[in-house]
Amino acid sequence: MIEAPDLSLAALAPLLFVFGAACVGVLVEAFAPRESRHPVQVAVALVGTLGGLVSSLLLAGERQVTAGGALAVDGAAVFLQATIAGLGALSLLLFAERSLDPARSAFVAAAAVPAGSPRDRELITAPRVQTEVYPLATFAIGGMMLFVAANDLLVMFVALEVLSLPLYLISGLARRRRLLSQEAAVKYFLLGAFASAFFLYGLALVYGATGSIRLSAIREASAGEAGGGVLLVLGLALLVVGLMFKASVAPFHAWTPDVYQGAPTPVTAFMAACTKVAAFGAILRLLYVAFGTDEWTWRPLVYGIAIVSMVVGAVLGLTQTDLKRMLAYSSIAHAGFLLTGVLGYGSGADGTGSGLGATMFYLLAYGLTTIGAFAVLTLVRDGDGEATHLSKWAGLGRRSPLTAAVMALFLLALAGIPLTSGFTGKFAVFRAAIDDGAWPLVVVALLASAVAAFFYVRVIVLMYFSEPAVDGPTVGVPGLPTTLVLAVTVTATVVLGVVPGAVLDLAQQAAIFVG
C-alpha cells in the first residue's frame, strides 16, 4: 500500500461537482416554478454528473489520501468514480425521456396521491412530472462515488446510506403499476436496512478487534501477531454480508427480482448498473486494502458466495417469464462472475493488478450493456406501459428489425458471446482467477454461463422465429435522450468486444489502491 499526505482540494472535485449539483437541484425544487422545473433539473443533474466524470478523468494518475485520511484518491477510485459518473449520466438521460409515454414521463405525477384513487387515475395521463427524482438520483450518484473512495469504515457506512436512501424513494415513483412499485420500494427499504445493520455491526466488531476504523490500520492489526482473532473474522464476515446485500449477490439477493420488476424502468437501469459498480468497488477496497494480508480468511467465504450466486442466478433465470425479472437474475449470476475476478487478488505483478483491473473492466462493460438493455425495454409498450412479459416480444424482429437487433446484441453480450464486451470481461476475470489458482471456480462459472445463455437466446428466438401477435405491443420512437443512450451503449458494447485493448490497459494501469 502507498501512503501519501493530504494534498489538494482538487482531489475532491468529482464529489463536489455531484453533491453541488444535487444541492442546487434541491433549491430548484424549492423555489423554481413547477412548469419550468423539468428542463432545469435535467440540465443541473447532467452538468453535475458530467462534471464529475471529467474531473475524475483529470485526476488520472493521482495517488493520495485526503480529507483527513478519510478518502483515498488512487487509480481504482478514480476509474470507478468515472464509471459511476458516466453510467449515472446515461441513466439520467433515460429519466428525462418524455416521448414514449402518453403521460410524458415514467414517473408519477404526484407521489403523495394514494394509488388507485380518483385523483390518481386523473393524473395518470397528466403531463405533470415528479422532478424530485433528479436531485435524489444525483445524491445517490454522489454517495456511490464516495463509497468507492472511502478510506475508513465510518465514511463507507455514511456513503452506503447516502446512496441507498434516495434509491428507496425513487423505486416507488412509477407512474403505472403504482402498487407494484410501492411494494418494491418497501421491500428494498426493509432489506436495505438489514444490509446497513449487518455492516454497522461488523464495523463495531472490527473496531473492537483492531481499535481503528481506518482501512490501513485494520490491515496492520490483522497482519500483527494477534491478528485480531475471532472478533476480527466475525466483523469481516458481517461487513462482507452487508456489502453483498447491496451488490445483490445470492443468497442475499431476495430484494432484487421484485425491485427490478416494480421500480420504474429507468430506475431499474440505474440500480442495475451504478449500484453494482459502487458495491463491488467497496468490496474490492475492503478486501484488498483492509484485509489484503489476511486473504485466506476471506477467500473461502467469497469462493462459496460466488458459486451460490452463479448457480442461483443461472438456474432461477431459466424459470422467468418477465424480462425485468430475468435481467434481475442475470445480474445475480453476473455478481458471481465478478467475484471470480475478486479472487484474482495477487495475480498481478504489483500484488493487486490483474484481478482488480479485470473486475473494473467487467463492471464498466456490464454497466453499459445493462443500461442499453433496459433502454430497449422502455421502447416496447402496450396499454399498461412497458411490455415486459416474454410473450409480448414474439415476432419483434418482424415488427421492428432494428429494435430486435439492438436487443439481441445486448443479450449476446450478457451471455458472453465473442466479439462483444461481455466476452472480453468474462475472459479477463476468468484468466485472473486461473492465474491465482481458482480454476475450479472458473469451471463452475463456465457451466453457469452456458446455462444462463439459454434464457438470453430464448428471447432472441422469440423475437426472430415466432409469429407476432395480432394485438402485440407497439415499438415507440425514442426521443433524443434514449437515442443518445442507445448510441453510446451499442458502440461501447461492440468496441469493448472487438478492440478492448486500450480500455483493458487503462483498467490495469488504474488497478492500484492507496491506504
Short mmCIF file of C-alpha atoms in Angstrom, two decimals:
data_model
loop_
_atom_site.label_atom_id
_atom_site.label_comp_id
_atom_site.label_asym_id
_atom_site.label_seq_id
_atom_site.Cartn_x
_atom_site.Cartn_y
_atom_site.Cartn_z
CA MET A 1 0.00 0.00 0.00
CA ILE A 2 1.18 3.56 -0.74
CA GLU A 3 0.95 6.19 2.00
CA ALA A 4 0.56 9.84 1.00
CA PRO A 5 -0.39 13.05 2.82
CA ASP A 6 -3.34 15.34 2.16
CA LEU A 7 -2.52 17.39 -0.93
CA SER A 8 -5.28 19.44 -2.53
CA LEU A 9 -8.95 20.22 -2.74
CA ALA A 10 -8.81 19.30 -6.43
CA ALA A 11 -8.86 15.63 -5.41
CA LEU A 12 -12.40 16.16 -4.11
CA ALA A 13 -13.60 17.84 -7.33
CA PRO A 14 -15.68 14.87 -8.62
CA LEU A 15 -17.60 14.66 -5.34
CA LEU A 16 -18.00 18.44 -5.14
CA PHE A 17 -19.45 18.58 -8.66
CA VAL A 18 -22.03 15.87 -7.99
CA PHE A 19 -23.08 16.86 -4.48
CA GLY A 20 -23.11 20.51 -5.52
CA ALA A 21 -25.48 19.69 -8.39
CA ALA A 22 -27.70 17.71 -6.00
CA CYS A 23 -27.92 20.66 -3.61
CA VAL A 24 -28.71 23.03 -6.47
CA GLY A 25 -31.42 20.61 -7.55
CA VAL A 26 -32.99 20.81 -4.09
CA LEU A 27 -33.03 24.62 -4.33
CA VAL A 28 -34.61 24.45 -7.80
CA GLU A 29 -37.27 22.13 -6.43
CA ALA A 30 -37.98 24.54 -3.59
CA PHE A 31 -38.04 27.84 -5.47
CA ALA A 32 -38.48 27.35 -9.24
CA PRO A 33 -41.99 27.40 -10.77
CA ARG A 34 -43.34 23.89 -11.32
CA GLU A 35 -43.80 24.44 -15.07
CA SER A 36 -40.12 25.19 -15.67
CA ARG A 37 -38.51 22.73 -13.25
CA HIS A 38 -38.06 19.71 -15.51
CA PRO A 39 -35.58 21.11 -18.07
CA VAL A 40 -33.68 22.92 -15.32
CA GLN A 41 -33.42 19.80 -13.16
CA VAL A 42 -32.25 17.69 -16.11
CA ALA A 43 -29.60 20.26 -17.00
CA VAL A 44 -28.36 20.63 -13.41
CA ALA A 45 -28.13 16.85 -12.88
CA LEU A 46 -26.31 16.27 -16.18
CA VAL A 47 -23.87 19.14 -15.57
CA GLY A 48 -23.08 17.70 -12.13
CA THR A 49 -22.53 14.11 -13.32
CA LEU A 50 -20.60 15.07 -16.45
CA GLY A 51 -18.52 17.48 -14.36
CA GLY A 52 -17.78 14.60 -12.01
CA LEU A 53 -16.82 12.42 -14.98
CA VAL A 54 -14.44 14.99 -16.48
CA SER A 55 -12.84 15.88 -13.14
CA SER A 56 -12.35 12.16 -12.41
CA LEU A 57 -10.56 11.71 -15.73
CA LEU A 58 -8.34 14.71 -14.95
CA LEU A 59 -7.30 13.03 -11.69
CA ALA A 60 -5.88 10.00 -13.53
CA GLY A 61 -2.50 9.13 -12.04
CA GLU A 62 -3.18 10.77 -8.65
CA ARG A 63 -2.30 8.73 -5.57
CA GLN A 64 -3.08 10.35 -2.26
CA VAL A 65 -5.08 10.09 0.92
CA THR A 66 -7.08 13.24 1.54
CA ALA A 67 -9.88 14.72 3.68
CA GLY A 68 -8.03 13.95 6.90
CA GLY A 69 -7.32 10.40 5.79
CA ALA A 70 -11.00 9.60 5.17
CA LEU A 71 -10.80 9.39 1.38
CA ALA A 72 -8.34 7.68 -0.95
CA VAL A 73 -7.70 9.13 -4.40
CA ASP A 74 -5.98 6.36 -6.32
CA GLY A 75 -6.23 4.61 -9.66
CA ALA A 76 -9.07 2.31 -8.65
CA ALA A 77 -11.13 5.06 -7.02
CA VAL A 78 -10.75 7.41 -9.99
CA PHE A 79 -11.61 4.68 -12.54
CA LEU A 80 -14.69 3.60 -10.59
CA GLN A 81 -15.82 7.18 -9.93
CA ALA A 82 -15.57 7.96 -13.64
CA THR A 83 -17.52 4.78 -14.42
CA ILE A 84 -20.27 5.67 -11.94
CA ALA A 85 -20.49 9.26 -13.21
CA GLY A 86 -20.69 8.13 -16.85
CA LEU A 87 -23.30 5.44 -16.17
CA GLY A 88 -25.19 7.88 -13.95
CA ALA A 89 -25.36 10.44 -16.78
CA LEU A 90 -26.75 7.78 -19.14
CA SER A 91 -29.34 6.79 -16.54
CA LEU A 92 -30.40 10.42 -16.08
CA LEU A 93 -30.99 10.64 -19.82
CA LEU A 94 -33.40 7.71 -19.51
CA PHE A 95 -35.10 9.55 -16.63
CA ALA A 96 -35.54 12.57 -18.93
CA GLU A 97 -37.25 10.67 -21.78
CA ARG A 98 -40.71 12.14 -22.39
CA SER A 99 -41.72 11.00 -25.88
CA LEU A 100 -42.53 7.32 -25.29
CA ASP A 101 -45.42 7.52 -22.81
CA PRO A 102 -48.63 9.47 -23.46
CA ALA A 103 -48.23 10.72 -19.89
CA ARG A 104 -44.84 12.16 -20.89
CA SER A 105 -42.86 10.51 -18.09
CA ALA A 106 -42.15 7.16 -16.45
CA PHE A 107 -42.56 8.82 -13.04
CA VAL A 108 -45.71 9.51 -11.09
CA ALA A 109 -47.21 12.99 -11.34
CA ALA A 110 -47.82 13.32 -7.57
CA ALA A 111 -46.30 10.71 -5.29
CA ALA A 112 -48.43 11.70 -2.29
CA VAL A 113 -51.72 10.85 -4.05
CA PRO A 114 -52.96 7.38 -2.93
CA ALA A 115 -52.60 4.71 -5.61
CA GLY A 116 -55.90 3.82 -7.29
CA SER A 117 -57.75 6.91 -6.05
CA PRO A 118 -59.85 9.03 -8.45
CA ARG A 119 -57.17 11.74 -8.32
CA ASP A 120 -54.50 9.15 -9.17
CA ARG A 121 -56.49 7.94 -12.19
CA GLU A 122 -56.93 11.54 -13.26
CA LEU A 123 -53.19 12.25 -13.04
CA ILE A 124 -52.01 9.09 -14.83
CA THR A 125 -52.10 10.85 -18.22
CA ALA A 126 -51.26 14.33 -16.94
CA PRO A 127 -48.13 15.97 -18.38
CA ARG A 128 -47.02 16.90 -14.87
CA VAL A 129 -43.71 15.33 -13.79
CA GLN A 130 -42.27 14.47 -10.38
CA THR A 131 -38.96 16.31 -10.78
CA GLU A 132 -37.62 15.38 -7.34
CA VAL A 133 -36.16 12.26 -8.96
CA TYR A 134 -33.25 14.25 -10.40
CA PRO A 135 -31.71 15.63 -7.18
CA LEU A 136 -32.45 12.30 -5.49
CA ALA A 137 -30.63 10.38 -8.22
CA THR A 138 -27.76 12.87 -8.13
CA PHE A 139 -27.38 12.42 -4.37
CA ALA A 140 -27.31 8.65 -4.95
CA ILE A 141 -24.57 9.05 -7.59
CA GLY A 142 -22.56 11.19 -5.16
CA GLY A 143 -22.97 8.55 -2.45
CA MET A 144 -21.76 5.86 -4.84
CA MET A 145 -18.68 7.90 -5.80
CA LEU A 146 -17.93 8.46 -2.11
CA PHE A 147 -18.48 4.75 -1.41
CA VAL A 148 -15.70 3.57 -3.75
CA ALA A 149 -13.18 6.11 -2.38
CA ALA A 150 -13.87 5.69 1.35
CA ASN A 151 -10.70 5.01 3.31
CA ASP A 152 -12.34 4.20 6.62
CA LEU A 153 -15.36 2.15 7.58
CA LEU A 154 -17.39 5.01 9.03
CA VAL A 155 -17.20 7.06 5.81
CA MET A 156 -18.06 3.88 3.92
CA PHE A 157 -21.17 3.45 6.07
CA VAL A 158 -22.23 7.09 5.59
CA ALA A 159 -21.77 6.70 1.83
CA LEU A 160 -23.84 3.50 1.92
CA GLU A 161 -26.72 5.39 3.49
CA VAL A 162 -26.38 8.39 1.15
CA LEU A 163 -26.61 6.16 -1.92
CA SER A 164 -29.36 3.92 -0.51
CA LEU A 165 -31.97 6.34 0.84
CA PRO A 166 -32.66 8.10 -2.49
CA LEU A 167 -32.95 4.73 -4.23
CA TYR A 168 -35.62 3.59 -1.75
CA LEU A 169 -37.67 6.67 -2.66
CA ILE A 170 -37.34 6.70 -6.44
CA SER A 171 -38.06 2.94 -6.63
CA GLY A 172 -41.64 3.69 -5.58
CA LEU A 173 -42.35 6.51 -8.05
CA ALA A 174 -43.56 4.55 -11.10
CA ARG A 175 -46.47 6.21 -12.89
CA ARG A 176 -48.02 2.89 -13.93
CA ARG A 177 -48.45 -0.20 -11.72
CA ARG A 178 -48.03 2.06 -8.69
CA LEU A 179 -48.85 -0.58 -6.07
CA LEU A 180 -46.20 -2.90 -7.50
CA SER A 181 -43.73 -0.02 -7.47
CA GLN A 182 -44.54 0.91 -3.86
CA GLU A 183 -44.24 -2.74 -2.81
CA ALA A 184 -40.79 -2.83 -4.46
CA ALA A 185 -39.74 0.30 -2.56
CA VAL A 186 -40.84 -1.14 0.79
CA LYS A 187 -39.02 -4.43 0.16
CA TYR A 188 -35.89 -2.58 -0.90
CA PHE A 189 -36.04 -0.39 2.19
CA LEU A 190 -36.54 -3.28 4.63
CA LEU A 191 -33.80 -5.45 3.18
CA GLY A 192 -31.53 -2.43 2.76
CA ALA A 193 -31.99 -1.78 6.47
CA PHE A 194 -30.77 -5.32 7.15
CA ALA A 195 -27.71 -4.67 4.99
CA SER A 196 -26.96 -1.47 6.91
CA ALA A 197 -27.39 -3.26 10.23
CA PHE A 198 -25.00 -6.06 9.22
CA PHE A 199 -22.43 -3.54 8.02
CA LEU A 200 -22.67 -1.39 11.15
CA TYR A 201 -22.43 -4.39 13.48
CA GLY A 202 -19.40 -5.63 11.53
CA LEU A 203 -17.85 -2.17 11.81
CA ALA A 204 -18.28 -2.28 15.59
CA LEU A 205 -16.66 -5.73 15.85
CA VAL A 206 -13.73 -4.74 13.64
CA TYR A 207 -13.21 -1.59 15.71
CA GLY A 208 -13.31 -3.67 18.88
CA ALA A 209 -10.72 -6.06 17.47
CA THR A 210 -8.32 -3.51 15.99
CA GLY A 211 -9.03 -0.21 17.77
CA SER A 212 -9.41 1.62 14.45
CA ILE A 213 -11.83 2.13 11.58
CA ARG A 214 -9.10 3.26 9.15
CA LEU A 215 -8.52 0.59 6.48
CA SER A 216 -4.71 0.81 6.63
CA ALA A 217 -4.76 0.47 10.43
CA ILE A 218 -7.05 -2.56 10.17
CA ARG A 219 -4.60 -4.09 7.72
CA GLU A 220 -1.70 -3.55 10.09
CA ALA A 221 -3.65 -5.00 13.02
CA SER A 222 -4.76 -8.07 11.07
CA ALA A 223 -1.16 -8.65 9.94
CA GLY A 224 0.13 -8.48 13.53
CA GLU A 225 0.87 -11.41 15.76
CA ALA A 226 -2.54 -11.40 17.42
CA GLY A 227 -4.27 -10.95 14.05
CA GLY A 228 -7.47 -9.68 15.64
CA GLY A 229 -8.69 -13.18 16.45
CA VAL A 230 -12.28 -14.37 16.22
CA LEU A 231 -13.71 -10.90 16.71
CA LEU A 232 -11.99 -9.59 13.58
CA VAL A 233 -13.12 -12.58 11.50
CA LEU A 234 -16.74 -12.14 12.64
CA GLY A 235 -16.55 -8.43 11.89
CA LEU A 236 -15.17 -9.12 8.42
CA ALA A 237 -17.94 -11.64 7.75
CA LEU A 238 -20.66 -9.16 8.73
CA LEU A 239 -19.10 -6.38 6.65
CA VAL A 240 -18.98 -8.67 3.62
CA VAL A 241 -22.60 -9.77 4.13
CA GLY A 242 -23.72 -6.13 4.32
CA LEU A 243 -21.94 -5.29 1.07
CA MET A 244 -23.18 -8.45 -0.67
CA PHE A 245 -26.76 -7.33 0.06
CA LYS A 246 -26.10 -4.09 -1.79
CA ALA A 247 -24.40 -5.93 -4.68
CA SER A 248 -27.42 -8.31 -4.99
CA VAL A 249 -25.25 -11.39 -4.59
CA ALA A 250 -27.01 -14.67 -3.76
CA PRO A 251 -28.01 -15.74 -1.15
CA PHE A 252 -28.51 -12.07 -0.18
CA HIS A 253 -30.49 -11.27 -3.31
CA ALA A 254 -34.11 -11.62 -2.15
CA TRP A 255 -35.00 -8.00 -2.93
CA THR A 256 -33.53 -7.89 -6.42
CA PRO A 257 -36.18 -9.51 -8.70
CA ASP A 258 -39.12 -7.71 -7.06
CA VAL A 259 -37.41 -4.32 -7.05
CA TYR A 260 -36.19 -4.66 -10.64
CA GLN A 261 -39.73 -5.56 -11.73
CA GLY A 262 -41.60 -2.94 -9.70
CA ALA A 263 -39.36 0.11 -10.00
CA PRO A 264 -39.67 2.48 -12.99
CA THR A 265 -37.54 1.00 -15.77
CA PRO A 266 -35.06 3.95 -15.87
CA VAL A 267 -34.55 3.50 -12.10
CA THR A 268 -34.03 -0.23 -12.59
CA ALA A 269 -31.34 0.53 -15.19
CA PHE A 270 -29.72 3.00 -12.78
CA MET A 271 -29.66 0.50 -9.91
CA ALA A 272 -28.54 -2.43 -12.06
CA ALA A 273 -25.53 -0.55 -13.42
CA CYS A 274 -24.42 2.11 -10.94
CA THR A 275 -25.22 0.34 -7.67
CA LYS A 276 -23.40 -2.77 -8.86
CA VAL A 277 -20.26 -0.75 -9.65
CA ALA A 278 -20.40 1.06 -6.30
CA ALA A 279 -20.97 -2.09 -4.24
CA PHE A 280 -18.15 -4.02 -5.90
CA GLY A 281 -15.86 -1.01 -5.64
CA ALA A 282 -16.41 -1.03 -1.88
CA ILE A 283 -15.97 -4.82 -1.70
CA LEU A 284 -12.66 -4.59 -3.56
CA ARG A 285 -11.37 -1.78 -1.34
CA LEU A 286 -12.42 -3.52 1.88
CA LEU A 287 -10.90 -6.90 0.99
CA TYR A 288 -7.74 -5.69 -0.74
CA VAL A 289 -6.83 -2.70 1.45
CA ALA A 290 -8.10 -3.65 4.91
CA PHE A 291 -7.72 -7.43 4.73
CA GLY A 292 -5.25 -7.99 1.90
CA THR A 293 -2.65 -9.56 4.17
CA ASP A 294 -5.28 -11.93 5.56
CA GLU A 295 -6.71 -13.15 2.27
CA TRP A 296 -7.08 -16.78 3.38
CA THR A 297 -9.63 -15.58 5.92
CA TRP A 298 -11.96 -14.17 3.27
CA ARG A 299 -11.15 -16.28 0.20
CA PRO A 300 -13.22 -19.35 1.24
CA LEU A 301 -16.20 -17.08 2.08
CA VAL A 302 -16.06 -15.28 -1.28
CA TYR A 303 -15.42 -18.58 -3.08
CA GLY A 304 -18.62 -20.11 -1.68
CA ILE A 305 -20.75 -16.99 -2.24
CA ALA A 306 -19.56 -16.77 -5.86
CA ILE A 307 -20.65 -20.34 -6.58
CA VAL A 308 -24.06 -19.85 -4.95
CA SER A 309 -24.65 -16.60 -6.83
CA MET A 310 -23.76 -18.05 -10.22
CA VAL A 311 -25.90 -21.14 -9.72
CA VAL A 312 -28.93 -19.29 -8.31
CA GLY A 313 -28.82 -16.60 -11.00
CA ALA A 314 -28.42 -19.04 -13.88
CA VAL A 315 -30.93 -21.66 -12.74
CA LEU A 316 -33.71 -19.38 -11.50
CA GLY A 317 -33.29 -17.14 -14.53
CA LEU A 318 -34.48 -20.07 -16.64
CA THR A 319 -37.91 -20.02 -14.99
CA GLN A 320 -38.68 -16.32 -15.52
CA THR A 321 -41.35 -15.10 -17.93
CA ASP A 322 -40.88 -11.39 -17.22
CA LEU A 323 -37.90 -9.70 -18.88
CA LYS A 324 -37.14 -7.39 -15.95
CA ARG A 325 -37.09 -10.34 -13.53
CA MET A 326 -34.96 -12.29 -15.99
CA LEU A 327 -32.44 -9.43 -16.10
CA ALA A 328 -32.53 -9.35 -12.29
CA TYR A 329 -31.43 -12.98 -12.10
CA SER A 330 -28.90 -12.23 -14.83
CA SER A 331 -27.42 -9.55 -12.54
CA ILE A 332 -27.21 -12.09 -9.70
CA ALA A 333 -25.30 -14.51 -11.95
CA HIS A 334 -23.00 -11.70 -13.12
CA ALA A 335 -22.30 -10.82 -9.49
CA GLY A 336 -20.91 -14.34 -9.12
CA PHE A 337 -18.76 -13.89 -12.22
CA LEU A 338 -17.43 -10.62 -10.80
CA LEU A 339 -16.46 -12.38 -7.57
CA THR A 340 -14.22 -14.72 -9.59
CA GLY A 341 -12.26 -11.60 -10.53
CA VAL A 342 -12.14 -10.51 -6.88
CA LEU A 343 -10.47 -13.85 -6.12
CA GLY A 344 -7.75 -12.94 -8.63
CA TYR A 345 -6.06 -10.93 -5.85
CA GLY A 346 -2.31 -11.05 -6.13
CA SER A 347 -2.24 -12.33 -9.72
CA GLY A 348 -0.82 -9.04 -10.99
CA ALA A 349 2.81 -8.08 -10.78
CA ASP A 350 2.11 -5.48 -8.09
CA GLY A 351 0.00 -7.80 -5.99
CA THR A 352 -3.34 -6.29 -6.94
CA GLY A 353 -3.23 -5.62 -10.67
CA SER A 354 -4.71 -8.43 -12.72
CA GLY A 355 -7.81 -9.36 -10.72
CA LEU A 356 -8.59 -5.78 -9.76
CA GLY A 357 -8.14 -4.44 -13.29
CA ALA A 358 -10.19 -7.25 -14.81
CA THR A 359 -13.02 -6.70 -12.33
CA MET A 360 -13.11 -2.96 -13.00
CA PHE A 361 -13.25 -3.56 -16.77
CA TYR A 362 -16.07 -6.08 -16.26
CA LEU A 363 -18.02 -3.53 -14.19
CA LEU A 364 -17.72 -0.93 -16.95
CA ALA A 365 -18.72 -3.34 -19.71
CA TYR A 366 -21.60 -4.84 -17.73
CA GLY A 367 -22.95 -1.43 -16.71
CA LEU A 368 -23.05 -0.14 -20.29
CA THR A 369 -24.70 -3.30 -21.62
CA THR A 370 -27.30 -3.37 -18.85
CA ILE A 371 -28.34 0.26 -19.31
CA GLY A 372 -28.67 -0.41 -23.03
CA ALA A 373 -30.86 -3.48 -22.47
CA PHE A 374 -33.22 -1.57 -20.17
CA ALA A 375 -33.31 1.34 -22.62
CA VAL A 376 -34.59 -1.04 -25.31
CA LEU A 377 -37.10 -2.40 -22.83
CA THR A 378 -38.68 1.06 -22.49
CA LEU A 379 -39.42 1.13 -26.25
CA VAL A 380 -41.67 -1.96 -26.41
CA ARG A 381 -45.03 -0.91 -24.98
CA ASP A 382 -48.63 -1.93 -24.59
CA GLY A 383 -51.61 -0.31 -22.91
CA ASP A 384 -50.11 -0.77 -19.43
CA GLY A 385 -46.71 0.73 -20.21
CA GLU A 386 -43.62 -1.37 -20.94
CA ALA A 387 -44.42 -4.81 -22.33
CA THR A 388 -42.12 -6.90 -20.16
CA HIS A 389 -43.76 -10.34 -20.49
CA LEU A 390 -41.81 -12.64 -22.79
CA SER A 391 -44.89 -13.45 -24.89
CA LYS A 392 -45.14 -9.80 -25.89
CA TRP A 393 -41.75 -9.97 -27.60
CA ALA A 394 -42.77 -12.73 -30.02
CA GLY A 395 -42.14 -11.68 -33.61
CA LEU A 396 -40.50 -8.38 -32.66
CA GLY A 397 -37.84 -8.99 -35.32
CA ARG A 398 -40.52 -8.61 -38.00
CA ARG A 399 -42.34 -5.72 -36.38
CA SER A 400 -39.21 -3.68 -35.65
CA PRO A 401 -35.98 -5.26 -37.01
CA LEU A 402 -33.70 -2.54 -35.65
CA THR A 403 -35.07 -2.72 -32.10
CA ALA A 404 -34.79 -6.52 -32.11
CA ALA A 405 -31.22 -6.38 -33.45
CA VAL A 406 -30.11 -3.94 -30.74
CA MET A 407 -31.72 -6.04 -28.01
CA ALA A 408 -30.12 -9.20 -29.45
CA LEU A 409 -26.71 -7.51 -29.30
CA PHE A 410 -27.13 -6.68 -25.62
CA LEU A 411 -28.40 -10.17 -24.79
CA LEU A 412 -25.45 -11.78 -26.59
CA ALA A 413 -23.10 -9.50 -24.65
CA LEU A 414 -24.70 -10.53 -21.36
CA ALA A 415 -24.28 -14.16 -22.42
CA GLY A 416 -20.56 -13.55 -23.09
CA ILE A 417 -20.55 -14.32 -26.81
CA PRO A 418 -17.26 -13.44 -28.60
CA LEU A 419 -16.87 -10.02 -30.24
CA THR A 420 -18.98 -8.40 -27.51
CA SER A 421 -17.87 -6.60 -24.36
CA GLY A 422 -19.33 -9.39 -22.22
CA PHE A 423 -16.92 -11.95 -23.65
CA THR A 424 -13.90 -9.71 -23.05
CA GLY A 425 -14.99 -9.01 -19.46
CA LYS A 426 -15.54 -12.68 -18.65
CA PHE A 427 -12.29 -13.71 -20.27
CA ALA A 428 -10.39 -11.12 -18.20
CA VAL A 429 -11.85 -12.12 -14.82
CA PHE A 430 -11.63 -15.85 -15.55
CA ARG A 431 -7.97 -15.54 -16.59
CA ALA A 432 -7.18 -13.58 -13.42
CA ALA A 433 -8.85 -16.27 -11.28
CA ILE A 434 -6.98 -19.08 -13.08
CA ASP A 435 -3.67 -17.25 -12.64
CA ASP A 436 -4.36 -17.15 -8.92
CA GLY A 437 -5.23 -20.86 -8.74
CA ALA A 438 -9.05 -20.60 -8.60
CA TRP A 439 -9.59 -22.75 -11.71
CA PRO A 440 -12.35 -24.92 -10.11
CA LEU A 441 -14.39 -21.74 -9.65
CA VAL A 442 -13.84 -20.85 -13.30
CA VAL A 443 -15.15 -24.28 -14.32
CA VAL A 444 -18.34 -23.61 -12.34
CA ALA A 445 -18.55 -20.15 -13.91
CA LEU A 446 -18.28 -21.59 -17.43
CA LEU A 447 -21.06 -24.10 -16.72
CA ALA A 448 -23.23 -21.36 -15.23
CA SER A 449 -22.56 -19.18 -18.28
CA ALA A 450 -23.70 -22.00 -20.56
CA VAL A 451 -26.93 -22.41 -18.57
CA ALA A 452 -27.57 -18.67 -18.46
CA ALA A 453 -27.02 -18.37 -22.21
CA PHE A 454 -30.24 -20.35 -22.70
CA PHE A 455 -32.55 -17.66 -21.34
CA TYR A 456 -30.81 -14.95 -23.36
CA VAL A 457 -31.06 -16.99 -26.55
CA ARG A 458 -34.69 -17.82 -25.76
CA VAL A 459 -35.60 -14.13 -26.10
CA ILE A 460 -33.72 -13.89 -29.41
CA VAL A 461 -35.54 -16.96 -30.73
CA LEU A 462 -38.87 -15.45 -29.69
CA MET A 463 -38.09 -12.20 -31.48
CA TYR A 464 -36.96 -13.79 -34.75
CA PHE A 465 -38.63 -17.20 -35.05
CA SER A 466 -42.12 -16.65 -33.62
CA GLU A 467 -45.19 -15.19 -35.26
CA PRO A 468 -46.09 -11.71 -33.98
CA ALA A 469 -49.35 -11.50 -32.04
CA VAL A 470 -52.20 -9.63 -33.71
CA ASP A 471 -52.71 -7.48 -30.60
CA GLY A 472 -48.99 -7.31 -29.85
CA PRO A 473 -47.19 -4.32 -28.38
CA THR A 474 -46.08 -1.26 -30.26
CA VAL A 475 -42.49 -0.11 -30.57
CA GLY A 476 -42.12 3.54 -29.63
CA VAL A 477 -39.92 6.01 -31.44
CA PRO A 478 -37.26 7.08 -28.92
CA GLY A 479 -36.64 10.73 -28.20
CA LEU A 480 -33.20 12.31 -28.16
CA PRO A 481 -32.27 11.14 -24.60
CA THR A 482 -32.95 7.43 -25.27
CA THR A 483 -31.36 7.67 -28.74
CA LEU A 484 -28.16 9.01 -27.17
CA VAL A 485 -28.16 6.24 -24.57
CA LEU A 486 -28.63 3.53 -27.20
CA ALA A 487 -25.94 5.03 -29.46
CA VAL A 488 -23.38 5.12 -26.63
CA THR A 489 -24.18 1.68 -25.24
CA VAL A 490 -24.30 -0.10 -28.63
CA THR A 491 -21.00 1.49 -29.66
CA ALA A 492 -19.34 0.62 -26.35
CA THR A 493 -20.61 -2.97 -26.42
CA VAL A 494 -19.13 -3.53 -29.87
CA VAL A 495 -15.88 -1.58 -29.36
CA LEU A 496 -15.11 -3.22 -25.99
CA GLY A 497 -15.66 -6.60 -27.65
CA VAL A 498 -13.71 -6.05 -30.87
CA VAL A 499 -10.87 -3.72 -29.81
CA PRO A 500 -10.81 -3.74 -25.99
CA GLY A 501 -7.04 -3.35 -25.61
CA ALA A 502 -6.89 0.35 -24.76
CA VAL A 503 -9.59 0.19 -22.08
CA LEU A 504 -8.20 -3.06 -20.64
CA ASP A 505 -4.76 -1.47 -20.39
CA LEU A 506 -6.29 1.60 -18.75
CA ALA A 507 -8.06 -0.59 -16.19
CA GLN A 508 -4.84 -2.48 -15.43
CA GLN A 509 -2.89 0.77 -15.02
CA ALA A 510 -5.60 2.04 -12.67
CA ALA A 511 -5.53 -1.15 -10.59
CA ILE A 512 -3.75 0.43 -7.62
CA PHE A 513 -5.03 1.15 -4.12
CA VAL A 514 -3.53 3.59 -1.63
CA GLY A 515 -4.28 3.25 2.03
#
